XYZ file of C-alpha atoms in Angstrom:
674
model
C 64.646 55.176 34.232
C 63.101 51.979 35.595
C 60.757 51.730 32.646
C 63.654 52.246 30.241
C 65.719 49.555 32.002
C 62.859 47.069 31.841
C 62.366 47.763 28.163
C 66.060 47.123 27.436
C 66.062 43.861 29.403
C 63.013 42.634 27.468
C 64.632 43.562 24.183
C 67.811 41.673 25.177
C 65.830 38.560 26.041
C 64.060 38.619 22.662
C 67.382 38.914 20.834
C 68.781 35.959 22.759
C 65.739 33.843 21.933
C 65.974 34.812 18.259
C 69.695 34.011 18.218
C 69.104 30.626 19.808
C 66.352 29.814 17.333
C 68.507 30.741 14.343
C 71.340 28.607 15.649
C 69.015 25.642 15.746
C 68.011 26.101 12.098
C 71.401 27.045 10.633
C 74.832 25.701 11.674
C 78.313 26.734 10.742
C 79.467 23.098 10.457
C 77.885 19.925 9.112
C 76.252 17.588 11.673
C 76.888 13.915 11.032
C 73.633 12.870 12.790
C 71.630 14.471 9.966
C 72.511 11.484 7.765
C 70.596 9.166 10.109
C 67.248 10.773 9.267
C 64.842 8.648 7.212
C 63.142 10.198 4.185
C 60.792 8.908 1.510
C 62.082 9.487 -2.005
C 62.576 7.870 -5.399
C 65.618 5.655 -5.808
C 67.067 3.413 -8.470
C 65.073 0.549 -6.896
C 61.745 2.268 -7.446
C 59.582 5.235 -6.481
C 58.565 6.126 -2.946
C 61.251 4.231 -0.994
C 62.057 4.951 2.670
C 65.831 5.306 3.019
C 68.328 7.011 5.261
C 70.090 10.104 4.027
C 73.361 8.232 4.581
C 72.340 5.896 1.722
C 72.224 8.891 -0.606
C 74.764 11.371 0.742
C 78.297 11.062 2.059
C 80.195 13.776 3.886
C 83.918 14.157 3.352
C 86.663 16.713 3.189
C 85.263 18.176 -0.057
C 81.768 18.568 1.383
C 78.548 16.667 0.684
C 78.537 14.239 -2.258
C 75.347 12.706 -3.672
C 76.080 9.079 -4.492
C 73.295 8.901 -7.074
C 74.381 12.036 -8.969
C 78.005 10.961 -8.844
C 77.225 7.439 -10.085
C 74.992 8.773 -12.877
C 77.722 11.278 -13.841
C 75.427 14.296 -13.577
C 77.289 17.600 -13.840
C 76.980 19.623 -10.646
C 78.482 20.397 -7.270
C 76.723 17.452 -5.620
C 78.650 15.067 -7.887
C 82.035 16.387 -6.758
C 81.342 17.986 -3.386
C 78.959 20.698 -2.250
C 79.815 23.093 0.591
C 78.038 26.000 2.293
C 79.145 28.732 4.662
C 76.083 27.877 6.735
C 74.726 24.287 6.861
C 71.125 23.263 7.062
C 69.329 19.886 6.953
C 66.727 21.233 4.528
C 69.475 21.784 1.958
C 69.861 18.017 1.616
C 66.129 17.416 1.380
C 65.712 20.113 -1.263
C 68.304 18.425 -3.434
C 66.152 15.270 -3.548
C 63.455 17.105 -5.540
C 65.748 19.046 -7.864
C 65.646 18.150 -11.550
C 69.305 17.121 -11.718
C 68.776 14.566 -8.924
C 65.501 13.201 -10.339
C 67.168 12.835 -13.764
C 70.002 10.883 -12.109
C 67.492 8.596 -10.352
C 65.682 7.932 -13.650
C 68.953 7.221 -15.422
C 70.052 4.661 -12.820
C 66.586 3.139 -12.716
C 66.570 2.674 -16.504
C 70.030 1.124 -16.399
C 68.951 -1.298 -13.698
C 65.491 -2.178 -14.989
C 65.826 -1.318 -18.671
C 65.353 -3.624 -21.625
C 68.852 -4.812 -22.430
C 69.722 -7.063 -25.372
C 69.727 -10.168 -23.177
C 66.304 -9.326 -21.803
C 64.913 -8.742 -25.302
C 66.254 -12.102 -26.484
C 65.003 -13.941 -23.434
C 61.598 -12.322 -22.817
C 58.425 -14.271 -23.488
C 55.746 -13.415 -25.991
C 53.371 -12.188 -23.288
C 56.081 -9.959 -21.782
C 56.877 -8.525 -25.189
C 53.212 -7.742 -25.889
C 52.827 -6.180 -22.443
C 55.910 -4.024 -22.970
C 54.785 -2.948 -26.451
C 51.327 -2.071 -25.169
C 52.826 0.044 -22.396
C 55.081 1.843 -24.887
C 52.127 2.569 -27.184
C 50.198 4.087 -24.294
C 53.072 6.424 -23.559
C 53.154 7.641 -27.155
C 51.144 10.782 -27.973
C 48.231 10.559 -30.361
C 48.479 13.223 -33.112
C 44.740 13.894 -33.042
C 44.837 14.396 -29.287
C 47.724 16.830 -29.546
C 45.918 18.754 -32.289
C 42.947 19.143 -29.951
C 45.244 20.603 -27.317
C 46.799 22.977 -29.881
C 43.331 24.007 -31.025
C 42.422 24.775 -27.419
C 45.427 27.092 -27.206
C 44.283 28.849 -30.384
C 40.818 29.246 -28.883
C 42.255 30.815 -25.732
C 44.330 33.248 -27.815
C 41.295 34.180 -29.889
C 39.330 34.801 -26.672
C 42.252 36.861 -25.340
C 42.624 34.567 -22.324
C 45.804 33.735 -20.463
C 47.568 30.403 -20.721
C 46.245 29.492 -17.263
C 42.742 29.233 -18.714
C 43.982 26.709 -21.289
C 44.310 24.098 -18.559
C 40.646 24.557 -17.668
C 39.678 24.079 -21.322
C 41.836 20.932 -21.506
C 40.312 19.495 -18.344
C 36.800 20.283 -19.545
C 37.307 18.490 -22.865
C 38.947 15.571 -21.046
C 35.483 14.723 -19.710
C 34.357 13.829 -23.220
C 37.608 12.906 -25.014
C 40.684 10.995 -24.035
C 43.454 13.586 -23.624
C 46.888 12.703 -22.196
C 47.563 14.247 -18.800
C 51.227 14.870 -19.581
C 50.454 17.425 -22.332
C 47.834 19.450 -20.415
C 50.186 21.538 -18.305
C 50.785 25.278 -18.612
C 54.354 24.734 -19.784
C 53.206 22.720 -22.780
C 50.647 25.430 -23.562
C 53.554 27.862 -23.931
C 55.355 25.309 -26.121
C 52.287 25.098 -28.345
C 52.246 28.907 -28.622
C 55.901 28.894 -29.660
C 55.245 26.215 -32.281
C 52.209 28.045 -33.684
C 54.188 31.277 -33.880
C 57.176 29.539 -35.481
C 55.006 28.087 -38.261
C 53.127 31.341 -38.918
C 56.259 33.507 -38.818
C 58.200 31.141 -41.058
C 55.482 31.142 -43.724
C 55.011 34.910 -43.566
C 58.695 35.786 -43.746
C 59.210 33.297 -46.571
C 56.538 35.047 -48.632
C 58.087 38.445 -47.886
C 61.562 37.201 -48.843
C 60.275 35.918 -52.192
C 58.323 39.099 -52.958
C 59.484 41.437 -55.712
C 59.444 44.498 -53.401
C 57.817 45.594 -50.160
C 56.927 48.625 -48.050
C 57.801 48.811 -44.365
C 55.196 50.478 -42.131
C 56.470 51.495 -38.684
C 55.221 53.398 -35.674
C 56.370 53.764 -32.081
C 54.342 53.957 -28.915
C 54.336 52.765 -25.297
C 52.579 49.765 -23.805
C 50.740 49.668 -20.489
C 54.036 49.302 -18.613
C 55.481 52.407 -20.358
C 57.950 50.395 -22.430
C 58.847 51.954 -25.772
C 57.611 49.657 -28.533
C 58.169 49.708 -32.286
C 55.556 47.848 -34.311
C 56.347 46.719 -37.865
C 53.998 45.858 -40.723
C 55.009 44.919 -44.266
C 53.021 45.361 -47.464
C 53.963 43.157 -50.420
C 52.624 41.076 -53.290
C 53.210 37.350 -53.384
C 54.701 35.728 -56.423
C 52.122 34.575 -58.968
C 49.498 36.737 -57.220
C 48.023 40.093 -58.237
C 46.614 41.134 -54.843
C 48.654 43.046 -52.262
C 48.510 42.243 -48.576
C 49.758 43.828 -45.367
C 51.011 41.490 -42.643
C 52.220 41.901 -39.080
C 56.000 41.574 -39.075
C 56.868 41.992 -35.412
C 57.075 44.202 -32.370
C 60.376 45.367 -30.894
C 61.115 46.849 -27.492
C 63.382 49.837 -28.027
C 66.391 50.568 -25.858
C 66.256 54.223 -26.949
C 63.958 56.455 -28.958
C 66.470 58.266 -31.136
C 66.455 57.906 -34.911
C 69.663 55.884 -34.807
C 68.193 53.464 -32.231
C 65.098 52.899 -34.359
C 67.122 52.472 -37.549
C 69.447 49.982 -35.831
C 66.439 48.030 -34.529
C 64.976 47.829 -38.053
C 68.239 46.686 -39.626
C 68.782 44.129 -36.865
C 65.261 42.803 -37.433
C 65.885 42.441 -41.178
C 69.149 40.612 -40.568
C 67.565 38.267 -38.008
C 64.655 37.410 -40.315
C 66.846 37.045 -43.399
C 65.064 39.842 -45.312
C 66.727 41.798 -48.101
C 66.965 45.432 -47.045
C 67.373 46.497 -50.684
C 63.848 45.281 -51.500
C 62.357 47.982 -49.285
C 60.955 50.639 -51.615
C 59.058 52.803 -49.106
C 59.020 53.574 -45.380
C 55.617 54.728 -44.135
C 55.249 56.303 -40.692
C 53.614 59.170 -38.851
C 54.921 62.699 -39.226
C 57.297 62.653 -36.252
C 60.627 64.298 -36.982
C 62.476 61.280 -35.590
C 60.994 59.260 -38.465
C 60.923 61.664 -41.395
C 63.653 64.141 -40.462
C 65.392 65.334 -43.610
C 68.934 64.902 -42.314
C 68.829 62.791 -39.136
C 65.528 60.921 -39.398
C 65.135 57.168 -39.635
C 64.449 57.399 -43.362
C 67.556 59.521 -43.917
C 69.691 56.965 -42.060
C 68.240 54.035 -43.987
C 68.598 55.864 -47.297
C 72.378 55.744 -46.847
C 72.098 52.008 -47.507
C 68.934 52.063 -49.665
C 69.346 54.856 -52.254
C 65.931 54.255 -53.858
C 63.999 54.388 -50.543
C 60.933 56.654 -50.610
C 59.443 58.174 -47.450
C 55.723 58.528 -46.840
C 53.966 60.634 -44.210
C 50.773 58.834 -43.151
C 47.855 60.450 -44.994
C 45.421 59.882 -42.110
C 47.726 61.777 -39.753
C 48.093 64.505 -42.346
C 44.332 64.979 -42.597
C 43.954 65.137 -38.821
C 46.755 67.703 -38.553
C 45.081 69.805 -41.239
C 41.772 69.814 -39.354
C 43.550 70.635 -36.096
C 45.389 73.590 -37.657
C 42.162 74.981 -39.100
C 40.323 74.428 -35.816
C 42.889 76.429 -33.853
C 42.822 79.313 -36.326
C 39.126 80.235 -35.860
C 38.002 81.758 -32.492
C 34.445 80.478 -32.934
C 35.701 76.904 -33.142
C 37.599 77.343 -29.876
C 34.387 78.501 -28.186
C 32.534 75.514 -29.629
C 35.291 73.216 -28.384
C 34.985 74.678 -24.876
C 31.236 74.056 -24.931
C 31.654 70.453 -26.113
C 34.276 69.682 -23.466
C 32.190 71.298 -20.724
C 29.109 69.250 -21.560
C 31.069 66.008 -21.771
C 32.862 66.636 -18.461
C 29.582 67.487 -16.741
C 27.940 64.140 -17.476
C 31.012 61.901 -17.511
C 32.135 62.916 -14.019
C 28.740 62.946 -12.299
C 26.499 59.886 -12.308
C 23.777 61.949 -10.591
C 23.581 64.482 -13.422
C 23.715 61.720 -15.993
C 20.826 59.980 -14.229
C 18.765 63.186 -14.242
C 19.500 63.632 -17.940
C 18.299 60.100 -18.730
C 15.189 60.546 -16.558
C 14.332 63.720 -18.459
C 14.757 61.821 -21.732
C 12.296 59.169 -20.510
C 9.775 61.807 -19.463
C 9.972 63.628 -22.808
C 10.010 60.267 -24.652
C 13.050 61.104 -26.742
C 16.136 59.082 -27.485
C 19.382 60.177 -25.893
C 22.915 59.442 -27.018
C 25.951 59.339 -24.740
C 28.199 62.361 -25.118
C 31.583 61.581 -26.618
C 34.956 63.068 -25.646
C 36.790 65.458 -27.934
C 39.940 63.378 -27.940
C 42.892 65.073 -29.604
C 44.715 61.860 -30.508
C 41.773 60.059 -32.094
C 41.078 60.819 -35.721
C 37.282 60.529 -35.684
C 36.619 61.895 -32.191
C 35.610 65.377 -33.403
C 32.895 64.024 -35.666
C 31.601 61.627 -33.001
C 31.545 64.345 -30.327
C 29.699 66.861 -32.529
C 27.271 64.240 -33.819
C 26.253 63.111 -30.311
C 25.945 66.776 -29.233
C 23.574 67.549 -32.116
C 21.483 64.438 -31.386
C 20.979 65.648 -27.802
C 20.677 69.371 -28.543
C 16.983 69.853 -27.718
C 17.100 67.544 -24.715
C 20.248 69.241 -23.438
C 18.559 72.652 -23.733
C 15.626 71.457 -21.605
C 17.982 70.013 -19.021
C 20.076 73.194 -18.767
C 16.925 75.316 -18.481
C 15.738 73.211 -15.565
C 19.113 73.191 -13.806
C 19.716 76.912 -14.422
C 16.660 77.651 -12.270
C 18.511 75.879 -9.446
C 21.444 78.317 -9.798
C 23.779 75.830 -11.434
C 26.590 77.975 -12.963
C 27.612 75.352 -15.520
C 24.013 74.927 -16.669
C 23.670 78.709 -17.013
C 26.807 78.869 -19.175
C 25.640 76.014 -21.399
C 22.116 77.438 -21.702
C 23.501 80.794 -22.835
C 25.464 79.127 -25.615
C 22.689 76.739 -26.590
C 20.129 79.551 -26.862
C 22.320 81.551 -29.228
C 21.372 80.635 -32.840
C 24.908 81.505 -33.946
C 26.336 78.548 -32.040
C 23.608 76.163 -33.099
C 24.106 76.986 -36.765
C 27.886 76.796 -36.358
C 27.737 73.394 -34.658
C 25.310 72.089 -37.281
C 27.528 73.225 -40.162
C 30.505 71.828 -38.305
C 28.705 68.500 -38.082
C 28.177 68.487 -41.872
C 31.821 69.370 -42.595
C 33.204 66.863 -40.095
C 30.970 64.164 -41.570
C 32.636 64.709 -44.938
C 36.094 64.683 -43.344
C 35.220 61.572 -41.316
C 34.330 59.757 -44.535
C 37.683 60.810 -45.946
C 39.423 59.634 -42.783
C 37.804 56.195 -43.075
C 38.947 55.975 -46.690
C 42.505 56.955 -45.729
C 42.634 54.254 -43.048
C 42.093 51.392 -45.480
C 44.667 48.670 -45.521
C 46.715 48.347 -48.735
C 45.898 51.955 -49.680
C 48.236 53.209 -52.392
C 49.618 56.728 -52.438
C 47.879 57.563 -55.719
C 44.459 56.492 -54.401
C 44.981 58.421 -51.160
C 45.965 61.567 -53.038
C 42.920 61.201 -55.270
C 40.536 60.809 -52.294
C 41.950 63.862 -50.512
C 41.918 66.139 -53.568
C 38.379 65.074 -54.463
C 37.087 65.853 -50.960
C 38.741 69.288 -51.014
C 37.138 70.123 -54.355
C 33.740 69.044 -53.027
C 33.994 71.260 -49.935
C 35.133 74.237 -52.007
C 32.326 73.759 -54.470
C 29.722 73.482 -51.696
C 30.812 76.274 -49.348
C 33.389 78.504 -51.069
C 31.730 79.193 -54.419
C 29.531 82.085 -55.423
C 26.582 80.312 -53.836
C 26.740 78.376 -50.540
C 24.861 75.066 -50.578
C 23.777 74.556 -46.975
C 22.322 71.239 -45.914
C 18.583 70.884 -45.230
C 18.981 71.013 -41.457
C 21.082 74.185 -41.690
C 18.503 75.842 -43.958
C 15.763 75.005 -41.443
C 17.738 76.655 -38.640
C 18.421 79.756 -40.743
C 14.711 80.068 -41.584
C 13.657 79.692 -37.911
C 16.181 82.259 -36.712
C 14.578 85.641 -35.997
C 17.780 87.569 -36.586
C 20.268 87.050 -39.359
C 23.048 84.697 -38.357
C 26.538 85.736 -39.349
C 28.130 82.712 -41.026
C 31.426 84.435 -41.823
C 33.385 82.536 -39.176
C 31.894 79.244 -40.315
C 32.907 79.863 -43.929
C 36.331 80.938 -42.653
C 36.710 77.583 -40.915
C 35.835 75.675 -44.100
C 38.235 77.874 -46.070
C 41.064 77.168 -43.617
C 40.331 73.418 -43.680
C 40.616 73.345 -47.462
C 43.788 75.453 -47.418
C 45.510 73.271 -44.818
C 44.510 70.077 -46.596
C 45.686 71.561 -49.889
C 49.064 72.300 -48.297
C 49.314 68.760 -46.934
C 48.122 67.118 -50.172
C 49.690 69.336 -52.879
C 49.068 68.655 -56.537
C 52.739 67.969 -57.271
C 53.215 65.530 -54.428
C 53.236 62.433 -56.625
C 56.056 63.842 -58.763
C 57.173 61.177 -61.272
C 54.432 58.774 -60.180
C 51.799 61.178 -61.533
C 52.475 59.501 -64.874
C 50.306 56.615 -63.610
C 47.630 58.734 -61.921
C 44.134 58.121 -63.263
C 43.362 61.831 -63.086
C 46.336 62.529 -65.363
C 45.528 59.703 -67.748
C 41.921 60.916 -68.072
C 43.033 64.343 -69.256
C 44.199 65.264 -72.710
C 47.619 63.677 -73.208
C 50.441 64.652 -75.483
C 52.370 61.951 -77.250
C 55.537 62.574 -75.212
C 53.805 63.274 -71.877
C 55.196 61.208 -68.986
C 58.226 59.901 -70.847
C 60.621 61.952 -68.728
C 58.912 60.735 -65.547
C 59.162 57.100 -66.589
C 62.827 57.561 -67.529
C 63.658 58.970 -64.087
C 61.757 56.140 -62.389
C 63.646 53.602 -64.463
C 66.959 55.089 -63.396
C 65.939 55.227 -59.740
C 64.674 51.632 -59.545
C 67.054 50.042 -62.034
C 67.962 47.370 -59.456
C 64.401 45.980 -59.687
C 64.360 45.703 -63.469
C 65.104 42.427 -65.179
C 67.129 44.283 -67.808
C 69.403 47.111 -66.696
C 70.858 48.316 -70.011
C 69.776 51.358 -72.009
C 67.507 49.265 -74.213
C 65.347 48.482 -71.163
C 64.639 52.185 -70.591
C 63.712 52.681 -74.244
C 61.459 49.625 -74.175
C 59.655 50.772 -71.014
C 59.115 54.272 -72.451
C 57.690 52.784 -75.655
C 55.342 50.581 -73.657
C 54.221 53.587 -71.618
C 53.160 55.461 -74.764
C 50.839 52.613 -75.665
C 49.824 52.125 -72.045
C 48.519 55.637 -71.344
C 46.238 55.721 -74.390
C 44.983 52.198 -73.756
C 44.126 53.034 -70.149
C 42.335 56.182 -71.239
C 40.077 54.171 -73.537
C 39.533 51.551 -70.833
C 38.459 54.351 -68.502
C 35.988 55.675 -71.049
C 34.346 52.253 -71.251
C 34.255 51.967 -67.449
C 36.502 48.899 -67.349
C 38.996 50.477 -64.927
C 37.485 52.416 -62.037
C 40.331 52.605 -59.514
C 44.101 52.608 -59.489
C 44.099 49.140 -57.922
C 42.096 47.773 -60.840
C 44.571 49.362 -63.234
C 47.503 47.708 -61.425
C 45.795 44.309 -61.537
C 45.004 44.722 -65.227
C 48.604 45.721 -66.004
C 50.099 42.776 -64.105
C 47.900 40.363 -66.052
C 48.560 41.990 -69.411
C 51.162 40.480 -71.720
C 51.733 43.720 -73.614
C 53.254 45.724 -70.742
C 55.435 43.186 -68.937
C 58.418 45.526 -68.523
C 56.363 48.596 -67.604
C 54.482 46.469 -65.082
C 57.645 46.308 -62.974
C 57.383 50.039 -62.226
C 53.622 49.894 -61.697
C 54.137 46.980 -59.320
C 56.444 49.149 -57.196
C 53.819 51.903 -57.147
C 51.192 49.349 -56.099
C 53.469 48.229 -53.256
C 53.507 51.738 -51.791
C 51.438 52.160 -48.628
C 49.968 55.589 -47.909
C 48.757 55.101 -44.343
C 50.193 53.762 -41.093
C 46.728 52.855 -39.795
C 47.777 49.196 -39.643
C 50.322 50.110 -36.966
C 47.653 51.973 -35.019
C 45.459 48.882 -35.169
C 48.471 46.866 -34.041
C 48.879 49.055 -30.953
C 45.178 48.690 -30.205
C 45.601 44.918 -30.385
C 48.652 45.145 -28.123
C 46.644 47.067 -25.515
C 43.847 44.498 -25.674
C 46.323 41.682 -25.032
C 48.622 43.342 -22.494
C 46.046 44.551 -19.972
C 46.413 45.514 -16.326
C 45.932 41.905 -15.268
C 48.577 40.712 -17.770
C 51.103 43.536 -17.439
C 54.018 41.136 -16.943
C 53.855 39.804 -20.496
C 57.318 39.824 -21.990
C 57.967 41.296 -25.424
C 58.708 37.920 -27.031
C 55.468 36.366 -25.815
C 53.488 39.495 -26.721
C 54.970 39.388 -30.228
C 53.868 35.762 -30.597
C 50.314 36.441 -29.422
C 49.926 39.454 -31.731
C 51.181 37.485 -34.728
C 48.814 34.589 -34.032
C 45.842 36.904 -33.452
C 46.376 38.784 -36.719
C 46.772 35.488 -38.594
C 43.528 34.133 -37.124
C 41.598 36.997 -38.712
C 42.802 35.888 -42.148
C 41.789 32.231 -41.782
C 42.400 29.005 -39.859
C 45.924 27.927 -38.947
C 47.141 24.572 -40.243
C 47.205 22.265 -37.211
C 49.163 19.563 -39.046
C 52.112 21.893 -39.636
C 52.021 23.085 -36.033
C 51.929 19.517 -34.724
C 54.824 18.413 -36.928
C 56.883 21.386 -35.783
C 56.087 20.689 -32.122
C 56.878 16.990 -32.512
C 60.304 17.619 -33.998
C 61.229 20.717 -32.015
C 63.047 18.880 -29.214
C 65.121 15.715 -29.376
C 63.691 14.398 -26.135
C 60.355 13.807 -27.806
C 59.953 10.299 -29.159
C 60.060 10.029 -32.950
C 57.195 8.007 -34.353
């Protein structure tokens, strides 16, 4: 009880001391003696003056009034009377460094010491020259500002924060004369805003003037788990024949439903002044929220854009086809387990990885790092199998050595590696995945049209069927060597089954009739034997669907386009025979330049605007993750959007510093016009 009583008394004493201390710092009423304290501050008489607080503040019934703010007519409580529930001397001192007070001091100082009309008329020649020289020094030099803007561009290209820009400015100031007032972090952000404003204005102006465009969208999350929607636009500039895909913007989504995404897209178009009716295609991944038949984003947008065409990304389609075939063959699941086991063994243990590398040095062979079998990366299967095959012999030696030490994982791997069935299967799998990886790279090209993508996919399927599914199987040289070395016959039924399933799934995802009316412009169709009336019905339906894009909308326009198509298909066929037109892109360029098919070129231009892949959005998310890292996770969406737009523009060429400087100079009225 005595200990408890002593503890309570000590606690009471501490509370009393704390209460007394707080009463000294904070008071319920204003103390008049505070105004007698002397402080050093800027006044209308000059900077750094020692004055009493009573010369600046006055206390009355309405509270504290700042004489300077009141005289300068600055809007605020200190001009009319500021009160607190609890008073503190520091509150008065803090007001002396606030922007509203410093602006009032500058205003009164300029009124008192400024150059009035009488002073201008009465000043001497020397005073005038001195004043002019001082004014010229305060003016910014355009070349100096351009250097500062260029430093900001360098920091963005190096993926550095705006804090590093100050270090670059200060370093260059050792060799060049750079104004101190423009080297702060705040002006670096202003330069970023000006650069973005110039780039965005030019890009959106080109999109607005384009004949038609395709919107490419995809959604993902950033490092802070915010839902982001990235937008790219493919279009052709006026008086140009080449198509380009540009970064349009990135939007933070409030919700992930189809209606939320559609509303975000329409709001973006309205804000940028883009014509929603010029959108001819929406390209995205195969998520149901995007391509749902009734409630998807495309279905919602089609209510306002009747001619809108949807496109499921061809690269995603290929990957889904491989994944479906992979899951349908038990042997491939066993191979996948082996690949994941080997990768996990060496990626999670630096000791085992060190032993593996030491064994490679002893045997004097090259080793390659094992790659993960990532399910969300399109080329990961090929990379994982390729690295596994490169290390096959070395891995067998390592597992043999470790199996003698009773390592259960090494014993499992050695059993699989010693079975010729698995080695042949993995080798054939490497050959097949190499072909599919080449197709995947082709399908990830920027500005890839739907006709070219369909042609690449169908051609690769026919090649695989001809090589593995015909009457005779054409194994590669390394597979033939393994089959010859094998003592027992290796059953390749499951391997052929895998190739058969791959071709079937790809055939289902790239059907022959997918192009529908646009098959009238397919090179494969034009190369075949053509009837005189072939394609006329297709062209007629396309003319009716996209009549809003035609210069003439009457019935004579449809007849004229159909007549031009009859000449067009036979002319292209002859051009193909001579080798003048190799790809669909070359055919589009040739048609746009031709004077004989000006009306038909309007439909072909729309087909050329189509984008088959959303790989640009995937690259955009990769860029977003490189910019918004763990150390920069507080980047806001607006600033992130600006940095991504500038970075993508830098890859195309240099940014015009003159335009950026002129925009920065005229952005705010407080900057001096000169």
